XYZ file of C-alpha atoms in Angstrom:
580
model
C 123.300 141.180 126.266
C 126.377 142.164 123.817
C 128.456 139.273 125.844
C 126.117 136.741 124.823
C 125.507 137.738 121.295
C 128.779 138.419 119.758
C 130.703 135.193 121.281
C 127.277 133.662 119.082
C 127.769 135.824 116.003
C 131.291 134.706 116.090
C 130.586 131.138 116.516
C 128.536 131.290 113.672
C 131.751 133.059 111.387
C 133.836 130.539 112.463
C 131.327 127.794 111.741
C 131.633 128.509 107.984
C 135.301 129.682 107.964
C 136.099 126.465 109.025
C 134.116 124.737 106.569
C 135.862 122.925 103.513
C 135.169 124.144 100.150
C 134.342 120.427 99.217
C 131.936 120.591 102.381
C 130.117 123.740 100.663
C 130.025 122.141 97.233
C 126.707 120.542 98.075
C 123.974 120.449 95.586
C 121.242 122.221 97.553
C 118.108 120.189 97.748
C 113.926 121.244 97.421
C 115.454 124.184 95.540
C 115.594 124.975 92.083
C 117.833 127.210 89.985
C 116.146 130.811 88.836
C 117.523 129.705 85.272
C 115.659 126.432 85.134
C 112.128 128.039 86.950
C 109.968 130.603 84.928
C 109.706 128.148 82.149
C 106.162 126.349 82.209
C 102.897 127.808 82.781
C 102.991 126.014 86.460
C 105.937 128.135 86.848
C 104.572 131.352 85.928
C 101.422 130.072 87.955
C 103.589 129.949 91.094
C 105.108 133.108 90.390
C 102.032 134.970 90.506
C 100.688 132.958 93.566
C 103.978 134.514 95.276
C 102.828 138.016 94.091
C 99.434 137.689 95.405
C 101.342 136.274 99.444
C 103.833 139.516 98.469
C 101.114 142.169 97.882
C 98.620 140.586 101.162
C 101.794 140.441 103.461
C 102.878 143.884 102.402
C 100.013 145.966 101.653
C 97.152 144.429 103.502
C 99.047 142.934 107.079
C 100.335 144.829 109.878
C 104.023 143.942 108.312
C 106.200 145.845 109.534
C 103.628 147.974 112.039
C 102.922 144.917 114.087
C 99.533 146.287 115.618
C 98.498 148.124 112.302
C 98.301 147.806 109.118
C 100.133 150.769 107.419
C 98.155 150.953 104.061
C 95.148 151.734 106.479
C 97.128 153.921 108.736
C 99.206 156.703 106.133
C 96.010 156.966 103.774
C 93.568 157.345 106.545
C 94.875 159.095 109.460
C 95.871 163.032 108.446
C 92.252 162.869 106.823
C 89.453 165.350 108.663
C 87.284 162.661 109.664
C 88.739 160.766 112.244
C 91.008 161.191 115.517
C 93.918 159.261 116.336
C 92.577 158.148 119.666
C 93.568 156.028 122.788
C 94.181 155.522 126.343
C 94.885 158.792 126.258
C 97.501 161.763 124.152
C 100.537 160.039 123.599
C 99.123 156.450 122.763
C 100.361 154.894 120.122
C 102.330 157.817 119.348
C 103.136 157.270 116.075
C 99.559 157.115 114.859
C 98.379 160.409 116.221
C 101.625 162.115 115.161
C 100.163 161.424 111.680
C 96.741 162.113 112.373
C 97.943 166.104 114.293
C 100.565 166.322 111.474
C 103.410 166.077 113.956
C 105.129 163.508 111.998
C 108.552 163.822 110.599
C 111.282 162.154 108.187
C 111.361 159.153 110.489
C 107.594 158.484 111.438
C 107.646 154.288 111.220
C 104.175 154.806 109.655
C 105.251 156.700 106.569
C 108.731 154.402 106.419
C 106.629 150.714 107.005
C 103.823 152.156 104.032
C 106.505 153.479 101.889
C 108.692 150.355 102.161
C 106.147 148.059 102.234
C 104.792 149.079 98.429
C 107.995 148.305 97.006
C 108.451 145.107 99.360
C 105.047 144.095 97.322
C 106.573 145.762 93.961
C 109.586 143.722 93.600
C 107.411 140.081 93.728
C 104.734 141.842 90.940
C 108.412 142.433 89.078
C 109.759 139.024 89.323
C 106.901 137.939 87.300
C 107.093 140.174 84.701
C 110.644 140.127 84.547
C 111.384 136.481 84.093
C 107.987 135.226 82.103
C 107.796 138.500 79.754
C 109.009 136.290 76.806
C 105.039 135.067 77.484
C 104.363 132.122 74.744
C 100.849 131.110 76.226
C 97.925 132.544 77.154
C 98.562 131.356 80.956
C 101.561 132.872 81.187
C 100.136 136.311 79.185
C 97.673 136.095 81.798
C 100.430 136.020 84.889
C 102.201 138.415 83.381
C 99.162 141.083 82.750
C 97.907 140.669 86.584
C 101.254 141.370 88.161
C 101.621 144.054 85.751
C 98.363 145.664 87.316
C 99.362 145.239 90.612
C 102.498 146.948 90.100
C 100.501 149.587 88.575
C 97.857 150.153 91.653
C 101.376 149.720 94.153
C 102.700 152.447 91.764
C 98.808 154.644 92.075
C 99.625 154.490 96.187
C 102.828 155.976 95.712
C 101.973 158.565 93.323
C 99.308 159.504 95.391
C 101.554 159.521 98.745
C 104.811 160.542 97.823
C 103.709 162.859 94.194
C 107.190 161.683 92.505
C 108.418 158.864 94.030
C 111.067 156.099 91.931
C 109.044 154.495 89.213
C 110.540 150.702 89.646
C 109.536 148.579 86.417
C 112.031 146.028 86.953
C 113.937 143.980 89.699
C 116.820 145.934 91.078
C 120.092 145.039 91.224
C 121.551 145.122 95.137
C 123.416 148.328 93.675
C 121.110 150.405 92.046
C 119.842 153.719 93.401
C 116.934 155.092 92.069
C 115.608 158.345 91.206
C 112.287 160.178 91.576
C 110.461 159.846 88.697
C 110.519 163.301 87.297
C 114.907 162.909 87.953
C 115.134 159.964 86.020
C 117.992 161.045 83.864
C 116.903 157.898 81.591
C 113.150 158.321 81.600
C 111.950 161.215 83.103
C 108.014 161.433 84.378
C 105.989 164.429 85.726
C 103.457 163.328 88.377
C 100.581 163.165 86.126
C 102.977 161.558 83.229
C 103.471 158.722 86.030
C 99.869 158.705 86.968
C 99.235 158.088 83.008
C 101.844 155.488 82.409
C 99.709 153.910 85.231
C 96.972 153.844 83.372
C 97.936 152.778 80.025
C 100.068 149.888 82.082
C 96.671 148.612 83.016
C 95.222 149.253 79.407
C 97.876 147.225 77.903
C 97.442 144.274 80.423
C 93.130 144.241 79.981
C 93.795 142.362 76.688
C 95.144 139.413 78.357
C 93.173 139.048 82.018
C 90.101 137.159 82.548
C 87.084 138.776 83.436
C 84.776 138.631 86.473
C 82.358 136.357 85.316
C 79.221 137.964 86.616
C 78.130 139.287 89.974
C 78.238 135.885 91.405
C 81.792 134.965 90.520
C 83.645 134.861 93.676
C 86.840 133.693 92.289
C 86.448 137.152 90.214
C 86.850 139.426 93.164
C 90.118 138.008 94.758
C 92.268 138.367 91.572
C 93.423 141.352 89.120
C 90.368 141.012 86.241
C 89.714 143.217 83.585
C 87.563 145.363 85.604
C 90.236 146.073 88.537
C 92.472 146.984 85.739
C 90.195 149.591 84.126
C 89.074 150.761 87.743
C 92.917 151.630 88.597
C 93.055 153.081 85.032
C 90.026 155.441 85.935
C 91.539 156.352 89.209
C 94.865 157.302 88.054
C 93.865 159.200 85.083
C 91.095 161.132 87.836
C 93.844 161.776 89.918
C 95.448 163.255 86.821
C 92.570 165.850 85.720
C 91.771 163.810 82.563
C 88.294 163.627 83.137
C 87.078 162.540 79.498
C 89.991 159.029 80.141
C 88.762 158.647 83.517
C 85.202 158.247 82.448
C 86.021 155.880 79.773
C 87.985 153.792 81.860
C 85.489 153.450 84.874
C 82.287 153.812 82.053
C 84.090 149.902 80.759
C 83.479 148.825 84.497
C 79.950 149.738 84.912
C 78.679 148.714 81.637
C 80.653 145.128 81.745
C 77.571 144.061 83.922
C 80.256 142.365 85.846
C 79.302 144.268 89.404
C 76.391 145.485 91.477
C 76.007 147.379 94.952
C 74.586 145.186 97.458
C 71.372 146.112 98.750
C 70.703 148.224 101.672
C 69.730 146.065 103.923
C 72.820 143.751 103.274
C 75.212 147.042 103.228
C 76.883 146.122 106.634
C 78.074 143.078 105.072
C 80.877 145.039 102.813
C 83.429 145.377 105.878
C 82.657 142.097 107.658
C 83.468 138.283 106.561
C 80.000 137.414 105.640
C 80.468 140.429 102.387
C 83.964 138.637 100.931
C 83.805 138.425 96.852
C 80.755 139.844 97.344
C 79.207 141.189 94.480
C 80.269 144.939 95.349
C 83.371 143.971 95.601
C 86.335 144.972 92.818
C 89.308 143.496 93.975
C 90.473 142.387 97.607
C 93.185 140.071 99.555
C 91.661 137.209 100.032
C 92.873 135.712 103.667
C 91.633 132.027 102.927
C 91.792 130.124 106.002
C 91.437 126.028 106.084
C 92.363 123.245 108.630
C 96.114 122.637 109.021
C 96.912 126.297 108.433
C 98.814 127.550 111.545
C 96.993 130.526 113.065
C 100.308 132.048 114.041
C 102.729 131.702 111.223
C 100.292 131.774 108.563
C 97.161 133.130 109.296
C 98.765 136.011 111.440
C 101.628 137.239 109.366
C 98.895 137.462 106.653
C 96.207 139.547 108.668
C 96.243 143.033 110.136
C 96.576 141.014 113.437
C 96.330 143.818 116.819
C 94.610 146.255 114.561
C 91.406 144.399 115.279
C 91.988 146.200 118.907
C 93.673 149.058 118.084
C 90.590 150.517 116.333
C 88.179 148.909 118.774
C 86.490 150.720 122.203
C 88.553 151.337 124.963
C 86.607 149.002 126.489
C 88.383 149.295 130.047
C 87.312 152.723 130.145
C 83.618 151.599 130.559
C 82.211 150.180 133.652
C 81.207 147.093 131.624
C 83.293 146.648 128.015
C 81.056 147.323 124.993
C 83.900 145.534 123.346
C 83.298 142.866 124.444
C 79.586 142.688 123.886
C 80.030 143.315 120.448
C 82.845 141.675 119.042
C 84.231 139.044 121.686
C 87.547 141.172 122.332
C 88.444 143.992 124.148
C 89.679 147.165 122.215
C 92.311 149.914 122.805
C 90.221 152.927 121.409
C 92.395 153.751 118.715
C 89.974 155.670 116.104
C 87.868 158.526 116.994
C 84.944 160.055 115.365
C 84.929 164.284 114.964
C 81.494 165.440 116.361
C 81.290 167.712 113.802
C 81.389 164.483 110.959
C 78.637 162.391 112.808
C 76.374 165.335 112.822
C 76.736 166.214 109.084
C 76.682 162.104 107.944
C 73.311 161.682 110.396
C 71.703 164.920 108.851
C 72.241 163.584 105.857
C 71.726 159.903 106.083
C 69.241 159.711 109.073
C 69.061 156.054 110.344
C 69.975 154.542 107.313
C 71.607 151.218 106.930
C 75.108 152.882 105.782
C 75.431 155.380 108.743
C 74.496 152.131 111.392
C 77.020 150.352 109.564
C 79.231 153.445 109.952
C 78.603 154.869 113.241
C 77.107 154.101 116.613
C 76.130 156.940 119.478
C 77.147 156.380 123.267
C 73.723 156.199 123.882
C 73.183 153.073 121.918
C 76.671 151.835 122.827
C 75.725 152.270 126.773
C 71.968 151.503 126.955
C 71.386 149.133 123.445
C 73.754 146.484 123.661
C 73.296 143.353 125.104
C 74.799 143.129 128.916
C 73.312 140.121 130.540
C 75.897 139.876 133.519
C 74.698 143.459 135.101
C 72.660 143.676 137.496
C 71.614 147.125 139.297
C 73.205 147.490 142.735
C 70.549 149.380 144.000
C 67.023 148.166 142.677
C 68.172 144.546 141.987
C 66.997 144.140 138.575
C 68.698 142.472 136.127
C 69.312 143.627 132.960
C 66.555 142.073 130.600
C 63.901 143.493 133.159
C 65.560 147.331 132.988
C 63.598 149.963 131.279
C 65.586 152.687 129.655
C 65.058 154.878 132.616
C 66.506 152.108 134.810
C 69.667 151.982 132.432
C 70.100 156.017 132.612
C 70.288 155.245 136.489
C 72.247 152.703 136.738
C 75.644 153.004 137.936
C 77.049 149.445 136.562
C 77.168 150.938 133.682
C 78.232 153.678 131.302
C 82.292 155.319 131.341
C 84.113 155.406 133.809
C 86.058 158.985 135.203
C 88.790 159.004 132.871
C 86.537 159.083 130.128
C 87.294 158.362 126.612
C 90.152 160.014 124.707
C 89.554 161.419 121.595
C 86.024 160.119 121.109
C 82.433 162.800 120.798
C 79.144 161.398 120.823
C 79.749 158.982 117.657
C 81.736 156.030 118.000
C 83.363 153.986 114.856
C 81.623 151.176 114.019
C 82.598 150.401 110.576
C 86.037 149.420 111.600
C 85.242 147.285 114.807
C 85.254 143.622 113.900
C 82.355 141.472 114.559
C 83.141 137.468 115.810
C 82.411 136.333 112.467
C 85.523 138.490 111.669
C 87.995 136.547 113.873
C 90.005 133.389 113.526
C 87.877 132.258 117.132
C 86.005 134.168 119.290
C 87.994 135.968 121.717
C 90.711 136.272 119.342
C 92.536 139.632 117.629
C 93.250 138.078 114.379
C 90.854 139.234 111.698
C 90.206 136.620 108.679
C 87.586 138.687 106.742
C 89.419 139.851 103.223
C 91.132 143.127 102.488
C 89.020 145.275 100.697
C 90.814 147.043 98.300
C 88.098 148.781 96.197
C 84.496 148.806 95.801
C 82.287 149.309 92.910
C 81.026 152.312 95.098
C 83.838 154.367 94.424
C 83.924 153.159 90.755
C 80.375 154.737 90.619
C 81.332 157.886 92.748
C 85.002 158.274 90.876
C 82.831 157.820 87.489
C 80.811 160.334 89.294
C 83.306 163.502 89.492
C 84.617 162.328 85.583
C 81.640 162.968 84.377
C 80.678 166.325 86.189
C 83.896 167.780 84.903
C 83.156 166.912 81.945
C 79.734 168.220 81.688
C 77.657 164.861 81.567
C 75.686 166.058 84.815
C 72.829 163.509 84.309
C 75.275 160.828 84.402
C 76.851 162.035 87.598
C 73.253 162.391 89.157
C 72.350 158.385 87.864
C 75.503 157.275 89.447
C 75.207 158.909 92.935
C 71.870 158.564 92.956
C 72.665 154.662 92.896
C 75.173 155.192 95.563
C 72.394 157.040 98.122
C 69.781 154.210 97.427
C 72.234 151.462 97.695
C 72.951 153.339 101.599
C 69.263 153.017 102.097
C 70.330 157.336 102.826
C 67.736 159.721 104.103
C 69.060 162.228 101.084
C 68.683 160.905 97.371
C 69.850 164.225 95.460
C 67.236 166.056 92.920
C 70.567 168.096 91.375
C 74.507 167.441 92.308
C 77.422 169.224 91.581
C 81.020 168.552 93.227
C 79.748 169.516 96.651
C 77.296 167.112 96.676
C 79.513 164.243 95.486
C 82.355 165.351 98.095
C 79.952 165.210 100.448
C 78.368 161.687 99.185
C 82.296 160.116 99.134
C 83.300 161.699 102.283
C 80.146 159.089 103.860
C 80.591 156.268 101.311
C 84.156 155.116 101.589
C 84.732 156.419 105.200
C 88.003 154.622 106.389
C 88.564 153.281 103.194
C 91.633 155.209 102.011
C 90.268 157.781 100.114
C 89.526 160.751 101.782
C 92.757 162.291 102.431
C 93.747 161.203 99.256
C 90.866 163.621 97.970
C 91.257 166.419 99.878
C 94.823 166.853 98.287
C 93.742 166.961 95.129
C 90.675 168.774 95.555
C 92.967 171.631 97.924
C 89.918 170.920 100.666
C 92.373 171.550 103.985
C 90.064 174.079 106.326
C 89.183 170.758 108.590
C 92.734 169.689 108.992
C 94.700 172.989 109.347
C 94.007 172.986 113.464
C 94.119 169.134 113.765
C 94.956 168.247 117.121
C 94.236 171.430 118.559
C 90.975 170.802 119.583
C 90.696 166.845 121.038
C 87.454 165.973 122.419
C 87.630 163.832 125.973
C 83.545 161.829 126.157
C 82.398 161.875 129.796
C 79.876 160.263 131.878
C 78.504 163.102 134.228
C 77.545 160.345 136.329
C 81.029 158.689 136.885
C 82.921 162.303 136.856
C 80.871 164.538 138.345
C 78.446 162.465 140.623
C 75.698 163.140 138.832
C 72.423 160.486 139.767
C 71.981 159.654 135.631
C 73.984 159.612 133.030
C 75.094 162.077 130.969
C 77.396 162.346 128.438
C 79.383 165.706 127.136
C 82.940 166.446 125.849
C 85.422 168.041 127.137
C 88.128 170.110 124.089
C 91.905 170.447 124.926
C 95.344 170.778 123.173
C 97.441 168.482 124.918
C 100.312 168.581 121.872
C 101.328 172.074 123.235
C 99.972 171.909 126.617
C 101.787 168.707 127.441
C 105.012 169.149 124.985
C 104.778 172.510 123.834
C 104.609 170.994 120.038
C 102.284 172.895 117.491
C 99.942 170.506 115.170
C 97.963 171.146 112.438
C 98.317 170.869 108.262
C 101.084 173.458 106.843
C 100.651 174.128 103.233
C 103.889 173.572 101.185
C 104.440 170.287 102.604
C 101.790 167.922 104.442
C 100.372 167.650 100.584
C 102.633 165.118 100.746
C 104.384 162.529 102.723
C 108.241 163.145 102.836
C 110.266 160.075 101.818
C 111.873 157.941 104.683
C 115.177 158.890 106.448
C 115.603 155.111 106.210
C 115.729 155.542 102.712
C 117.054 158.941 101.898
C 120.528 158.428 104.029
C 121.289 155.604 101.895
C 120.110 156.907 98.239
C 121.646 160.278 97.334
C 119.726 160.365 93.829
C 116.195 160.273 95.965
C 115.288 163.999 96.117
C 112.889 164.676 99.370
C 109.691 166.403 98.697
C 108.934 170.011 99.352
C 109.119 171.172 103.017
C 110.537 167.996 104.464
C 114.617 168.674 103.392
């Protein structure tokens, strides 16, 4: 390979050697000059569009993690609701190194996440930079939404990394910056960081547009006033001042500007048929239209493979429940602790949020639709099978290997319907990035107001929340329990669960993770058995297969350490506790 690629890298060296200064001296056409752009409001129009591709390539695409998207994977994986599943231990690697907390300086999913934010930082910088001078209300407008995505890219590293480099300008190709708290110019504590978030997005609210109403699509795929106070309210949570946290999110609920869906529609949040819906805050919006190439544009914009990396292991069934459900086949990537579906059922019963949530085997195996099977032995095809016929039925139902890292619950929120996809058959998902729903706004506005003694008000609001999830359990009296418990269900796979359990110190569930992986079996597959059956079998194949111990440490999974990509190269960026 080396003989073909240098003699090519030095063709192209000579190539421009060679070249005539009077050759290079060529006005350069379709471009124009950073000095002579930045100047109209069409200008600072563009610029902003450019954020918007920046911040949907960066933080909501698989960039860089090619079958994930690494938002999803850092903020959701070391949580205690969820396996890293697969194939089986050792799939996709990198994701349950994260979710066992056998991750190091150089896990890709911590360096792609961390890189990424600032990736989507330095376009949100670009406008702020070069249209600050603002002398119209279009361009005061640009200017305030960039500034508030900067500010929520700024929230995810806070909350990630506790310190990391507060960036509030473009960089120069030679600077090297500090953590925030060793800024020798401008030094911030974690919570003084989390606050300057906060009163970034105060000072931008002045000049944003609102959401016009629950109706107002346009409202839900662009910073507004209300995502601005929402990331305001989260930051100043995640900084223990309660009494600004409740202010901020209290502006979001009483602008009338929002509304949970209904139960009965409450599917419809995580699937295509829910974008700029009425619940939502803010999300990417992956518009789609004729001419757009699928490839290029439509999947370098998506979280592309992660459609099947979160799916079933569908060729671990006898007949793919992938496939029945959403057109493509899976690779079994997310698993559900048995010990999580048990509590969310007990709580929610059949409600519309846990079948949007969750599924059983049983259902999986015997309730979906499988119109090509046809029992071996008694002939009957699968519309004339009773549920007794299905239990007996060998066409059906997992095979012997069984599924990795999967109980009696399977995901379901996750897996993408066909409405989801570019085409049927197809991995690409077009529905929009969700980045927050007014259902943590009520549940964040929640906890601000039980700290702060306004218990009725934390009782309206998750009371909302429970009705909204058509739940089995609408709560007489709440304290913190109860709204841990009521988030934990809510905004499953959603980003915020880990997130919470670091603040809130909550790490019994995750201090043996990966010590204790269930295998799902079919009794009748492994064991011969004449019906099927399904139980799980525990192991600990980290240390019985590499002789690796998992499992949270305290002193340093709180956080995520900063890259080896980045550290080797910046001397001023300090690595966080436990990870030197």
């Amino acid at each position: 390979m080396k003989k073909i690629i240098i003699p090519a890298l030095l063709a192209v060296a000579t190539l421009f050697s060679a070249c005539s200064e009077s050759l290079l001296d060529i006005e350069q056409k379709g471009v124009v000059d950073v000095d002579s752009f930045y100047k109209t409001d069409a200008d600072a129009e563009a610029a902003l569009v450019a954020a918007y591709q920046g911040f949907l390539w960066n933080i909501c695409s698989k960039e860089g993690g090619n079958i994930y998207a690494p938002i999803h994977a850092v903020f959701n994986l070391c949580g205690d609701d969820m396996y890293a599943a697969g194939e089986s231990f050792g799939d996709n690697d990198f994701m349950g190194a994260m979710n066992e907390f056998r991750y190091d300086t150089g896990s890709e999913v911590v360096r792609n996440a961390f890189q990424n934010i600032y990736y989507a930082m330095y376009y949100a910088n670009l406008v702020i930079d070069h249209v600050k001078d603002a002398d119209s209300k279009t361009k005061k407008r640009c200017v305030a939404e960039a500034r508030v995505l900067r500010a929520y890219e700024h929230l995810l590293l806070a909350i990630g990394w506790n310190c990391p480099p507060r960036i509030d300008h473009v960089l120069a190709a030679t600077d090297l910056p500090y953590n925030c708290d060793k800024d020798p110019e401008n030094p911030m504590t974690h919570n003084e960081l989390l606050e300057w978030i906060a009163k970034e997005c105060d000072d931008a609210e002045a000049d944003l547009d609102p959401r016009n109403g629950p109706t107002d699509k346009k409202g839900a795929v662009k910073v507004t006033k209300g995502f601005a106070n929402a990331v305001a309210g989260k930051a100043r949570l995640f900084a223990g001042d309660y009494a600004g946290a409740k202010a901020s999110l209290e502006k979001v609920i009483k602008s009338d500007n929002y509304a949970l869906v209904p139960p009965e529609r409450y599917a419809e949040n995580f699937h295509a048929s829910g974008d700029a819906n009425e619940e939502k805050i803010f999300e990417a919006n992956l518009q789609t239209a004729d001419g757009i190439s699928v490839w290029w544009d439509i999947v370098d914009r998506s979280t592309w493979m992660e459609a099947n990396i979160w799916n079933w292991r569908g060729d671990h069934f006898k007949v793919s429940p992938s496939v029945a459900y959403s057109s493509i086949d899976g690779w079994g990537g997310c698993g559900v602790p048995q010990e999580f579906g048990d509590e969310f059922y007990a709580n929610d019963g059949d409600s519309p949020r846990f079948k949007a949530s969750l599924i059983s085997i049983e259902d999986v195996v015997y309730n979906l639709n499988y119109p090509a099977v046809v029992d071996e032995k008694t002939k009957k095809a699968w519309a004339d099978m009773t549920l007794e016929d299905k239990k007996q039925c060998a066409e059906i139902g997992i095979d012997n290997r069984g599924l990795y890292g999967q109980s009696t619950w399977l995901p379901l929120k996750p897996i993408c319907t066909p409405e989801d996809l570019v085409g049927p058959g197809q991995n690409i998902r077009v529905n929009n990035f969700v980045i927050m729903r007014y259902a943590e706004v009520l549940l964040m506005y929640a906890e601000a107001c039980l700290q702060t003694g306004d218990t009725q008000g934390a009782k309206d609001a998750i009371n909302l929340v429970q009705k909204h999830a058509g739940s089995a359990t609408i709560s007489d009296t709440v304290d913190m329990e109860v709204l841990e418990r009521e988030k934990k269900f809510e905004l499953w796979l959603e980003g915020c669960r880990w997130a919470d359990m670091v603040r809130w110190g909550h790490f019994d569930g995750v201090k043996t993770a990966g010590q204790r992986v269930p295998t799902l079996y079919d009794a009748m597959s492994k064991d011969g058995e004449s019906a099927h059956r399904f139980y799980t079998v525990y192991s600990y194949p980290a240390m019985e297969i590499r002789k690796t111990e998992t499992g949270f440490k305290a002193g340093k999974h709180e956080y995520f350490p900063y890259p080896e990509a980045e550290t080797s190269l910046n001397p001023n960026l300090t690595q966080n506790p436990g990870w030197e």
